[in-house]
């Protein structure tokens, strides 16, 4: 993954948590579903009735690859770690999963590292973050902000079963939304009410054995600038 801060573009509206809840002008027509929520979703009440595909989430690229997390040149993308990113309004995060050492493919060695394996060694030599620990921190932030929907985009270099095991160990797997193909996305309010406010994509192809991981290019697209 390249760049430092991106936007997961599922549609055109950028709305940050913490914005003021809009008032409805008198005499205007309001969908009944819009007014059934009193608490905001991702910062705005109006977003509760919008489908996931009709909301844009600000995203950090290689969110784990920070000086704060002990990763420096040539692999660092940010100075500050997950908490400052969250407090700045980020609700989508790109992460790269690797084995700490090439050839040692165990669940216990799954790490977040920036780079690829084409040079004959793991990019984790430039610095790495324990994947389970990072996901546990994300889960804690989500539990503290239960009205927010979150997105993860994974550039994955580990076995899918190992990736699932790490999500299960962190406690995040139970919060993942499974999106059936060719069906409409639910609203943010529905995802929050159902206890599935986390959507996970990866950059591999669709995997019917792991329907909790959604193929990024099936559901979205990139521009020439991202």
Short mmCIF file of C-alpha atoms in Angstrom, two decimals:
data_model
loop_
_atom_site.label_atom_id
_atom_site.label_comp_id
_atom_site.label_asym_id
_atom_site.label_seq_id
_atom_site.Cartn_x
_atom_site.Cartn_y
_atom_site.Cartn_z
CA UNK A 1 0.00 0.00 0.00
CA UNK A 2 1.33 3.45 -0.85
CA UNK A 3 0.61 6.93 0.45
CA UNK A 4 -0.25 8.03 3.97
CA UNK A 5 -3.88 9.00 4.31
CA UNK A 6 -6.61 7.76 2.02
CA UNK A 7 -10.36 7.73 1.84
CA UNK A 8 -12.34 4.55 1.51
CA UNK A 9 -14.74 5.80 -1.14
CA UNK A 10 -17.97 3.89 -1.17
CA UNK A 11 -19.86 7.04 -2.21
CA UNK A 12 -19.42 10.80 -2.31
CA UNK A 13 -20.26 12.18 1.14
CA UNK A 14 -17.47 12.79 3.67
CA UNK A 15 -18.79 13.11 7.21
CA UNK A 16 -16.60 13.10 10.29
CA UNK A 17 -17.59 11.99 13.80
CA UNK A 18 -18.20 14.88 16.11
CA UNK A 19 -20.07 17.05 13.62
CA UNK A 20 -23.12 18.90 14.87
CA UNK A 21 -26.39 17.04 14.35
CA UNK A 22 -28.29 18.95 11.66
CA UNK A 23 -31.70 20.45 12.30
CA UNK A 24 -34.59 19.88 9.91
CA UNK A 25 -36.19 23.04 8.48
CA UNK A 26 -39.86 23.44 9.34
CA UNK A 27 -42.19 22.32 6.59
CA UNK A 28 -39.67 19.96 5.01
CA UNK A 29 -40.46 16.31 4.47
CA UNK A 30 -38.49 13.84 6.56
CA UNK A 31 -38.33 10.11 6.05
CA UNK A 32 -39.79 8.38 9.10
CA UNK A 33 -36.72 6.15 9.36
CA UNK A 34 -34.53 9.25 9.68
CA UNK A 35 -36.20 10.43 12.87
CA UNK A 36 -36.43 7.09 14.65
CA UNK A 37 -32.85 7.45 15.91
CA UNK A 38 -32.09 9.87 18.72
CA UNK A 39 -28.39 9.04 19.03
CA UNK A 40 -25.99 9.75 16.14
CA UNK A 41 -24.26 7.16 14.02
CA UNK A 42 -20.67 8.11 13.14
CA UNK A 43 -21.36 11.60 14.42
CA UNK A 44 -24.69 12.41 12.75
CA UNK A 45 -28.24 11.22 13.36
CA UNK A 46 -28.99 11.41 9.65
CA UNK A 47 -26.32 8.79 8.92
CA UNK A 48 -28.19 6.19 10.94
CA UNK A 49 -30.70 5.79 8.12
CA UNK A 50 -28.15 5.79 5.31
CA UNK A 51 -26.82 2.55 3.92
CA UNK A 52 -23.19 1.67 4.47
CA UNK A 53 -22.58 2.13 0.75
CA UNK A 54 -23.87 5.72 0.93
CA UNK A 55 -21.31 6.94 3.46
CA UNK A 56 -17.63 7.81 2.99
CA UNK A 57 -15.23 6.97 5.80
CA UNK A 58 -11.94 8.83 6.33
CA UNK A 59 -9.13 6.28 6.30
CA UNK A 60 -5.48 6.01 7.27
CA UNK A 61 -3.14 4.08 4.99
CA UNK A 62 -0.94 1.52 6.78
CA UNK A 63 -2.48 2.70 10.03
CA UNK A 64 -0.10 0.59 12.14
CA UNK A 65 3.07 1.78 10.40
CA UNK A 66 4.00 4.61 12.75
CA UNK A 67 6.96 5.98 14.67
CA UNK A 68 4.83 5.63 17.78
CA UNK A 69 4.61 1.88 17.09
CA UNK A 70 8.36 1.57 16.56
CA UNK A 71 8.39 1.48 12.76
CA UNK A 72 10.73 3.90 10.99
CA UNK A 73 12.28 4.50 7.55
CA UNK A 74 11.79 2.99 5.04
CA UNK A 75 8.53 1.46 6.25
CA UNK A 76 6.84 4.19 8.30
CA UNK A 77 3.79 6.09 7.07
CA UNK A 78 2.78 8.10 10.14
CA UNK A 79 4.19 9.65 13.27
CA UNK A 80 1.26 8.82 15.54
CA UNK A 81 -0.50 5.54 16.26
CA UNK A 82 -4.05 4.26 16.37
CA UNK A 83 -5.42 6.38 19.23
CA UNK A 84 -4.52 9.79 17.72
CA UNK A 85 -5.84 8.60 14.36
CA UNK A 86 -9.11 7.59 16.00
CA UNK A 87 -9.36 10.87 17.87
CA UNK A 88 -8.79 12.72 14.57
CA UNK A 89 -11.93 11.06 13.17
CA UNK A 90 -10.52 8.12 11.24
CA UNK A 91 -13.01 5.24 11.07
CA UNK A 92 -11.37 3.17 8.33
CA UNK A 93 -7.91 1.64 8.56
CA UNK A 94 -5.64 -0.16 6.11
CA UNK A 95 -3.39 -2.86 7.58
CA UNK A 96 -0.87 -5.38 6.15
CA UNK A 97 -0.63 -8.86 7.67
CA UNK A 98 2.61 -10.87 7.34
CA UNK A 99 4.46 -13.63 9.14
CA UNK A 100 7.29 -12.24 11.23
CA UNK A 101 9.78 -14.56 9.52
CA UNK A 102 9.42 -16.12 6.08
CA UNK A 103 8.83 -19.86 6.35
CA UNK A 104 7.56 -19.67 9.93
CA UNK A 105 3.84 -19.73 9.21
CA UNK A 106 2.19 -19.93 12.60
CA UNK A 107 -0.72 -17.99 14.03
CA UNK A 108 1.59 -16.78 16.79
CA UNK A 109 3.87 -15.09 14.25
CA UNK A 110 1.22 -13.00 12.45
CA UNK A 111 2.33 -9.38 12.51
CA UNK A 112 1.44 -6.05 10.95
CA UNK A 113 4.34 -5.06 8.70
CA UNK A 114 4.74 -2.68 5.76
CA UNK A 115 6.17 -4.13 2.56
CA UNK A 116 6.13 -7.33 0.54
CA UNK A 117 7.91 -10.68 0.63
CA UNK A 118 9.49 -10.44 -2.85
CA UNK A 119 12.97 -9.58 -1.58
CA UNK A 120 13.45 -12.96 0.08
CA UNK A 121 12.83 -11.77 3.62
CA UNK A 122 9.88 -10.57 5.64
CA UNK A 123 9.28 -6.80 5.67
CA UNK A 124 8.81 -7.22 9.41
CA UNK A 125 12.57 -6.66 9.72
CA UNK A 126 11.82 -2.94 9.31
CA UNK A 127 9.65 -3.05 12.41
CA UNK A 128 6.39 -4.79 13.20
CA UNK A 129 3.32 -4.65 15.39
CA UNK A 130 1.61 -7.61 17.03
CA UNK A 131 -1.57 -8.07 14.96
CA UNK A 132 -3.72 -9.41 17.78
CA UNK A 133 -2.68 -6.62 20.16
CA UNK A 134 -3.42 -3.91 17.57
CA UNK A 135 -6.86 -5.39 16.87
CA UNK A 136 -7.57 -5.59 20.61
CA UNK A 137 -6.81 -1.87 20.86
CA UNK A 138 -9.20 -1.21 17.98
CA UNK A 139 -11.90 -3.28 19.68
CA UNK A 140 -11.48 -1.23 22.85
CA UNK A 141 -11.94 2.01 20.91
CA UNK A 142 -15.03 0.61 19.20
CA UNK A 143 -16.51 -0.44 22.53
CA UNK A 144 -15.96 3.09 23.82
CA UNK A 145 -17.73 4.48 20.72
CA UNK A 146 -20.55 1.97 20.16
CA UNK A 147 -22.38 4.28 17.72
CA UNK A 148 -19.60 4.18 15.12
CA UNK A 149 -19.24 1.83 12.15
CA UNK A 150 -15.63 0.93 11.29
CA UNK A 151 -13.96 -0.47 8.17
CA UNK A 152 -10.73 -2.45 7.79
CA UNK A 153 -8.94 -3.06 4.49
CA UNK A 154 -6.36 -5.84 4.79
CA UNK A 155 -3.41 -6.44 2.48
CA UNK A 156 -2.99 -10.04 3.50
CA UNK A 157 0.10 -12.27 3.20
CA UNK A 158 -0.92 -14.97 5.72
CA UNK A 159 -3.18 -17.99 5.48
CA UNK A 160 -6.86 -16.96 5.63
CA UNK A 161 -7.48 -19.35 8.53
CA UNK A 162 -4.66 -17.70 10.47
CA UNK A 163 -6.10 -14.26 9.75
CA UNK A 164 -9.47 -15.43 11.04
CA UNK A 165 -7.85 -16.89 14.16
CA UNK A 166 -6.22 -13.54 14.95
CA UNK A 167 -9.55 -11.73 14.58
CA UNK A 168 -11.21 -14.33 16.81
CA UNK A 169 -8.51 -14.02 19.47
CA UNK A 170 -8.88 -10.23 19.49
CA UNK A 171 -12.66 -10.45 19.94
CA UNK A 172 -13.36 -8.49 16.76
CA UNK A 173 -14.63 -11.43 14.73
CA UNK A 174 -17.97 -11.38 16.56
CA UNK A 175 -18.44 -7.74 15.50
CA UNK A 176 -17.91 -8.37 11.77
CA UNK A 177 -20.76 -7.80 9.32
CA UNK A 178 -21.17 -10.50 6.65
CA UNK A 179 -22.49 -8.96 3.43
CA UNK A 180 -24.28 -11.39 1.09
CA UNK A 181 -23.49 -10.71 -2.54
CA UNK A 182 -26.18 -9.03 -4.66
CA UNK A 183 -28.06 -7.78 -1.61
CA UNK A 184 -28.34 -4.15 -0.48
CA UNK A 185 -26.06 -2.91 2.27
CA UNK A 186 -27.81 -2.23 5.59
CA UNK A 187 -27.95 1.20 7.17
CA UNK A 188 -25.40 2.24 9.75
CA UNK A 189 -28.14 2.15 12.37
CA UNK A 190 -29.03 -1.43 11.49
CA UNK A 191 -25.41 -2.55 11.67
CA UNK A 192 -24.97 -0.89 15.05
CA UNK A 193 -28.23 -2.29 16.43
CA UNK A 194 -27.28 -5.79 15.23
CA UNK A 195 -23.89 -5.61 16.94
CA UNK A 196 -21.99 -5.91 13.64
CA UNK A 197 -20.42 -2.46 13.15
CA UNK A 198 -17.21 -3.74 11.53
CA UNK A 199 -16.72 -4.41 7.81
CA UNK A 200 -13.56 -6.18 6.65
CA UNK A 201 -12.21 -6.08 3.09
CA UNK A 202 -9.02 -7.53 1.67
CA UNK A 203 -7.13 -7.09 -1.58
CA UNK A 204 -7.35 -10.74 -2.56
CA UNK A 205 -10.16 -12.31 -4.57
CA UNK A 206 -13.47 -13.50 -3.14
CA UNK A 207 -13.07 -16.48 -0.80
CA UNK A 208 -16.24 -18.52 -0.30
CA UNK A 209 -14.62 -20.28 2.66
CA UNK A 210 -14.26 -16.94 4.44
CA UNK A 211 -17.37 -14.89 3.67
CA UNK A 212 -16.56 -12.48 6.51
CA UNK A 213 -13.72 -11.04 4.39
CA UNK A 214 -15.08 -9.09 1.43
CA UNK A 215 -13.19 -8.67 -1.82
CA UNK A 216 -12.23 -5.00 -2.05
CA UNK A 217 -12.37 -4.76 -5.85
CA UNK A 218 -15.77 -6.46 -6.01
CA UNK A 219 -17.34 -3.79 -3.83
CA UNK A 220 -15.32 -0.67 -4.64
CA UNK A 221 -12.66 0.83 -6.87
CA UNK A 222 -9.57 3.01 -6.74
CA UNK A 223 -8.60 6.13 -8.64
CA UNK A 224 -5.29 6.99 -10.30
CA UNK A 225 -4.41 9.00 -7.20
CA UNK A 226 -4.81 6.32 -4.52
#
